[in-house]
mmCIF file of C-alpha atoms in Angstrom:
data_model
loop_
_atom_site.group_PDB
_atom_site.id
_atom_site.type_symbol
_atom_site.label_atom_id
_atom_site.label_comp_id
_atom_site.label_asym_id
_atom_site.label_seq_id
_atom_site.Cartn_x
_atom_site.Cartn_y
_atom_site.Cartn_z
ATOM 1 C CA UNK A 1 101.205 107.024 213.995
ATOM 2 C CA UNK A 2 100.340 103.196 213.577
ATOM 3 C CA UNK A 3 97.435 101.374 214.335
ATOM 4 C CA UNK A 4 97.200 100.260 217.940
ATOM 5 C CA UNK A 5 96.561 97.457 217.687
ATOM 6 C CA UNK A 6 99.239 96.473 214.913
ATOM 7 C CA UNK A 7 101.435 97.877 217.433
ATOM 8 C CA UNK A 8 99.892 95.244 220.518
ATOM 9 C CA UNK A 9 100.462 91.999 218.801
ATOM 10 C CA UNK A 10 104.175 93.381 216.654
ATOM 11 C CA UNK A 11 104.726 93.457 220.546
ATOM 12 C CA UNK A 12 102.747 90.007 221.542
ATOM 13 C CA UNK A 13 106.234 88.561 222.413
ATOM 14 C CA UNK A 14 107.781 90.934 224.729
ATOM 15 C CA UNK A 15 104.750 92.285 226.273
ATOM 16 C CA UNK A 16 104.332 88.122 227.216
ATOM 17 C CA UNK A 17 107.691 88.173 228.598
ATOM 18 C CA UNK A 18 107.649 91.034 231.105
ATOM 19 C CA UNK A 19 104.985 90.368 232.265
ATOM 20 C CA UNK A 20 105.866 87.001 233.034
ATOM 21 C CA UNK A 21 105.749 87.636 236.444
ATOM 22 C CA UNK A 22 102.139 89.538 237.030
ATOM 23 C CA UNK A 23 99.111 88.923 237.740
ATOM 24 C CA UNK A 24 97.629 90.122 234.959
ATOM 25 C CA UNK A 25 97.310 93.339 232.634
ATOM 26 C CA UNK A 26 95.189 96.053 230.232
ATOM 27 C CA UNK A 27 95.923 97.539 227.615
ATOM 28 C CA UNK A 28 93.201 100.594 226.680
ATOM 29 C CA UNK A 29 93.027 102.309 224.168
ATOM 30 C CA UNK A 30 92.520 106.262 225.201
ATOM 31 C CA UNK A 31 90.215 107.388 222.298
ATOM 32 C CA UNK A 32 87.804 105.516 222.687
ATOM 33 C CA UNK A 33 87.613 104.041 226.537
ATOM 34 C CA UNK A 34 87.550 100.445 224.853
ATOM 35 C CA UNK A 35 89.945 97.562 225.502
ATOM 36 C CA UNK A 36 93.392 97.434 223.072
ATOM 37 C CA UNK A 37 94.077 93.639 224.732
ATOM 38 C CA UNK A 38 93.296 92.516 227.975
ATOM 39 C CA UNK A 39 94.510 88.428 230.515
ATOM 40 C CA UNK A 40 91.275 89.612 232.216
ATOM 41 C CA UNK A 41 86.976 88.768 231.642
ATOM 42 C CA UNK A 42 85.342 92.226 230.237
ATOM 43 C CA UNK A 43 84.002 93.087 233.438
ATOM 44 C CA UNK A 44 87.297 93.369 235.249
ATOM 45 C CA UNK A 45 89.157 94.906 232.286
ATOM 46 C CA UNK A 46 86.670 97.376 232.250
ATOM 47 C CA UNK A 47 86.226 98.249 236.123
ATOM 48 C CA UNK A 48 89.908 98.908 235.934
ATOM 49 C CA UNK A 49 89.935 100.827 232.113
ATOM 50 C CA UNK A 50 86.987 102.811 233.332
ATOM 51 C CA UNK A 51 88.154 103.770 237.583
ATOM 52 C CA UNK A 52 93.014 103.919 236.495
ATOM 53 C CA UNK A 53 92.735 104.449 233.236
ATOM 54 C CA UNK A 54 89.942 107.093 232.859
ATOM 55 C CA UNK A 55 88.807 108.537 236.200
ATOM 56 C CA UNK A 56 92.088 108.400 239.145
ATOM 57 C CA UNK A 57 94.573 109.456 235.509
ATOM 58 C CA UNK A 58 93.093 112.394 235.275
ATOM 59 C CA UNK A 59 92.420 113.233 238.724
ATOM 60 C CA UNK A 60 96.166 112.645 239.105
ATOM 61 C CA UNK A 61 97.082 114.811 236.619
ATOM 62 C CA UNK A 62 94.765 117.592 236.916
ATOM 63 C CA UNK A 63 96.742 117.611 240.352
ATOM 64 C CA UNK A 64 100.697 117.703 239.360
ATOM 65 C CA UNK A 65 98.916 120.330 236.519
ATOM 66 C CA UNK A 66 97.850 122.729 239.619
ATOM 67 C CA UNK A 67 100.579 122.161 242.218
ATOM 68 C CA UNK A 68 102.847 123.425 238.427
ATOM 69 C CA UNK A 69 101.146 124.454 235.575
ATOM 70 C CA UNK A 70 105.102 123.603 233.827
ATOM 71 C CA UNK A 71 104.320 119.569 235.068
ATOM 72 C CA UNK A 72 103.616 116.663 233.708
ATOM 73 C CA UNK A 73 102.128 112.832 235.268
ATOM 74 C CA UNK A 74 104.438 109.693 234.045
ATOM 75 C CA UNK A 75 103.555 106.588 235.492
ATOM 76 C CA UNK A 76 100.956 106.049 238.984
ATOM 77 C CA UNK A 77 102.116 103.141 241.169
ATOM 78 C CA UNK A 78 99.304 101.672 243.776
ATOM 79 C CA UNK A 79 100.134 99.995 246.260
ATOM 80 C CA UNK A 80 97.058 98.149 247.918
ATOM 81 C CA UNK A 81 97.020 94.924 250.508
ATOM 82 C CA UNK A 82 96.848 92.131 248.223
ATOM 83 C CA UNK A 83 98.259 93.697 244.515
ATOM 84 C CA UNK A 84 99.406 96.324 243.406
ATOM 85 C CA UNK A 85 98.639 98.293 240.384
ATOM 86 C CA UNK A 86 101.554 100.196 237.872
ATOM 87 C CA UNK A 87 100.112 102.405 235.569
ATOM 88 C CA UNK A 88 101.480 103.786 232.160
ATOM 89 C CA UNK A 89 99.973 106.734 230.375
ATOM 90 C CA UNK A 90 100.582 107.575 226.947
ATOM 91 C CA UNK A 91 98.436 110.181 224.739
ATOM 92 C CA UNK A 92 96.239 106.895 222.575
ATOM 93 C CA UNK A 93 97.116 104.796 225.732
ATOM 94 C CA UNK A 94 97.243 102.858 229.176
ATOM 95 C CA UNK A 95 99.162 99.919 229.778
ATOM 96 C CA UNK A 96 98.127 99.030 233.578
ATOM 97 C CA UNK A 97 99.957 96.074 235.232
ATOM 98 C CA UNK A 98 98.609 94.390 238.271
ATOM 99 C CA UNK A 99 101.672 93.096 240.375
ATOM 100 C CA UNK B 1 95.974 107.526 270.796
ATOM 101 C CA UNK B 2 99.187 110.450 271.224
ATOM 102 C CA UNK B 3 98.857 113.942 270.258
ATOM 103 C CA UNK B 4 99.512 113.718 266.986
ATOM 104 C CA UNK B 5 101.494 116.934 267.150
ATOM 105 C CA UNK B 6 103.919 115.167 269.920
ATOM 106 C CA UNK B 7 104.682 111.915 268.115
ATOM 107 C CA UNK B 8 105.658 114.888 265.107
ATOM 108 C CA UNK B 9 108.535 116.323 268.027
ATOM 109 C CA UNK B 10 109.526 113.342 268.359
ATOM 110 C CA UNK B 11 110.330 112.149 265.685
ATOM 111 C CA UNK B 12 111.061 115.651 264.790
ATOM 112 C CA UNK B 13 115.144 114.138 264.418
ATOM 113 C CA UNK B 14 114.286 110.657 262.234
ATOM 114 C CA UNK B 15 112.401 113.067 259.941
ATOM 115 C CA UNK B 16 114.964 115.405 259.341
ATOM 116 C CA UNK B 17 118.316 112.165 258.538
ATOM 117 C CA UNK B 18 115.356 109.845 255.775
ATOM 118 C CA UNK B 19 114.803 113.525 254.675
ATOM 119 C CA UNK B 20 117.676 114.240 253.424
ATOM 120 C CA UNK B 21 117.949 114.143 250.396
ATOM 121 C CA UNK B 22 114.328 115.153 249.081
ATOM 122 C CA UNK B 23 113.183 117.741 247.624
ATOM 123 C CA UNK B 24 110.476 118.509 250.859
ATOM 124 C CA UNK B 25 107.979 116.885 253.028
ATOM 125 C CA UNK B 26 104.067 117.218 254.123
ATOM 126 C CA UNK B 27 102.457 116.238 257.114
ATOM 127 C CA UNK B 28 99.198 115.863 257.124
ATOM 128 C CA UNK B 29 96.332 116.765 259.925
ATOM 129 C CA UNK B 30 93.182 114.695 258.006
ATOM 130 C CA UNK B 31 91.282 115.073 261.262
ATOM 131 C CA UNK B 32 91.582 118.674 260.435
ATOM 132 C CA UNK B 33 93.037 118.959 256.284
ATOM 133 C CA UNK B 34 95.331 121.329 258.511
ATOM 134 C CA UNK B 35 99.637 121.131 258.200
ATOM 135 C CA UNK B 36 100.495 118.615 260.997
ATOM 136 C CA UNK B 37 104.373 120.129 259.863
ATOM 137 C CA UNK B 38 106.677 121.035 255.885
ATOM 138 C CA UNK B 39 108.351 122.123 254.762
ATOM 139 C CA UNK B 40 107.749 124.307 252.294
ATOM 140 C CA UNK B 41 105.462 127.312 252.279
ATOM 141 C CA UNK B 42 101.779 127.753 253.026
ATOM 142 C CA UNK B 43 100.152 127.323 249.827
ATOM 143 C CA UNK B 44 102.315 125.271 248.642
ATOM 144 C CA UNK B 45 101.732 122.378 251.705
ATOM 145 C CA UNK B 46 97.834 123.375 251.533
ATOM 146 C CA UNK B 47 98.104 122.531 247.191
ATOM 147 C CA UNK B 48 99.410 119.608 248.853
ATOM 148 C CA UNK B 49 97.707 118.045 250.988
ATOM 149 C CA UNK B 50 94.348 119.238 249.102
ATOM 150 C CA UNK B 51 95.054 117.851 246.444
ATOM 151 C CA UNK B 52 96.765 115.098 246.181
ATOM 152 C CA UNK B 53 96.071 113.503 250.700
ATOM 153 C CA UNK B 54 92.304 114.577 249.659
ATOM 154 C CA UNK B 55 91.061 114.696 246.791
ATOM 155 C CA UNK B 56 94.264 111.275 244.760
ATOM 156 C CA UNK B 57 94.347 109.611 248.039
ATOM 157 C CA UNK B 58 90.087 109.543 247.619
ATOM 158 C CA UNK B 59 89.376 108.822 244.325
ATOM 159 C CA UNK B 60 92.115 105.776 243.901
ATOM 160 C CA UNK B 61 90.572 104.655 248.011
ATOM 161 C CA UNK B 62 87.541 103.868 246.342
ATOM 162 C CA UNK B 63 89.192 102.490 243.567
ATOM 163 C CA UNK B 64 90.826 100.426 244.681
ATOM 164 C CA UNK B 65 87.597 98.731 246.684
ATOM 165 C CA UNK B 66 85.541 99.732 244.032
ATOM 166 C CA UNK B 67 87.798 96.866 242.180
ATOM 167 C CA UNK B 68 87.968 94.732 244.920
ATOM 168 C CA UNK B 69 85.905 95.424 248.317
ATOM 169 C CA UNK B 70 88.223 93.780 250.091
ATOM 170 C CA UNK B 71 91.053 95.460 248.832
ATOM 171 C CA UNK B 72 92.529 99.176 249.993
ATOM 172 C CA UNK B 73 95.217 100.937 249.376
ATOM 173 C CA UNK B 74 98.326 100.982 250.907
ATOM 174 C CA UNK B 75 100.819 103.580 249.104
ATOM 175 C CA UNK B 76 100.579 105.755 246.128
ATOM 176 C CA UNK B 77 103.639 107.073 243.810
ATOM 177 C CA UNK B 78 103.308 110.060 241.210
ATOM 178 C CA UNK B 79 106.054 110.208 239.347
ATOM 179 C CA UNK B 80 106.113 113.246 237.353
ATOM 180 C CA UNK B 81 108.464 115.030 234.361
ATOM 181 C CA UNK B 82 110.124 117.156 236.940
ATOM 182 C CA UNK B 83 109.877 114.641 241.070
ATOM 183 C CA UNK B 84 108.067 112.882 242.786
ATOM 184 C CA UNK B 85 105.248 112.311 245.345
ATOM 185 C CA UNK B 86 105.489 109.018 247.629
ATOM 186 C CA UNK B 87 102.366 109.272 249.258
ATOM 187 C CA UNK B 88 101.679 107.037 253.220
ATOM 188 C CA UNK B 89 97.744 107.841 253.642
ATOM 189 C CA UNK B 90 97.390 106.971 257.236
ATOM 190 C CA UNK B 91 93.814 107.532 258.504
ATOM 191 C CA UNK B 92 94.711 110.404 260.468
ATOM 192 C CA UNK B 93 97.591 111.440 259.579
ATOM 193 C CA UNK B 94 99.125 111.702 255.439
ATOM 194 C CA UNK B 95 102.747 112.004 254.786
ATOM 195 C CA UNK B 96 104.057 112.611 250.962
ATOM 196 C CA UNK B 97 107.362 112.760 250.607
ATOM 197 C CA UNK B 98 108.993 115.368 247.110
ATOM 198 C CA UNK B 99 112.111 113.986 245.647
#
């Protein structure tokens, strides 16, 4: 699989266009639990990675499998009073868009 | 606050109409962690209540507050390969629609 950073560079233009009307986004490198790219500062980015890409995705994935072991999580939308977190969990990376 | 069962009875017709094109729904009584009403059998209903209304909603709510203590969870959508869980967490009850 091509290097995650290379993929991000290749898709930079698309990413900018798609995320124009959003508050921001974070892409986490799931293998290392690090920030692949982000529009936020380090503290907010790591908070999103730890709490959403990590804990929440893991909890959602295991709940889905516990309810039906042949099923799997594909996407999560967390609506809140102030914004909405759109979470796309892939194997090597997870994309979180805040709108 | 009027009794949850009375509210459910009052809204039975609306609920049927709204959930016509869905796979099913569960309403949990959050005060007792019990099934207020459900279109599923006991085992599936309690699984949904424990895993989604309980664990997942708690995890999502604390993640949202950890990221911004002035914010709060209002709705959750869990998309999976086979269906989508729409979770509306209220104080005394939580509605889960499966579509």
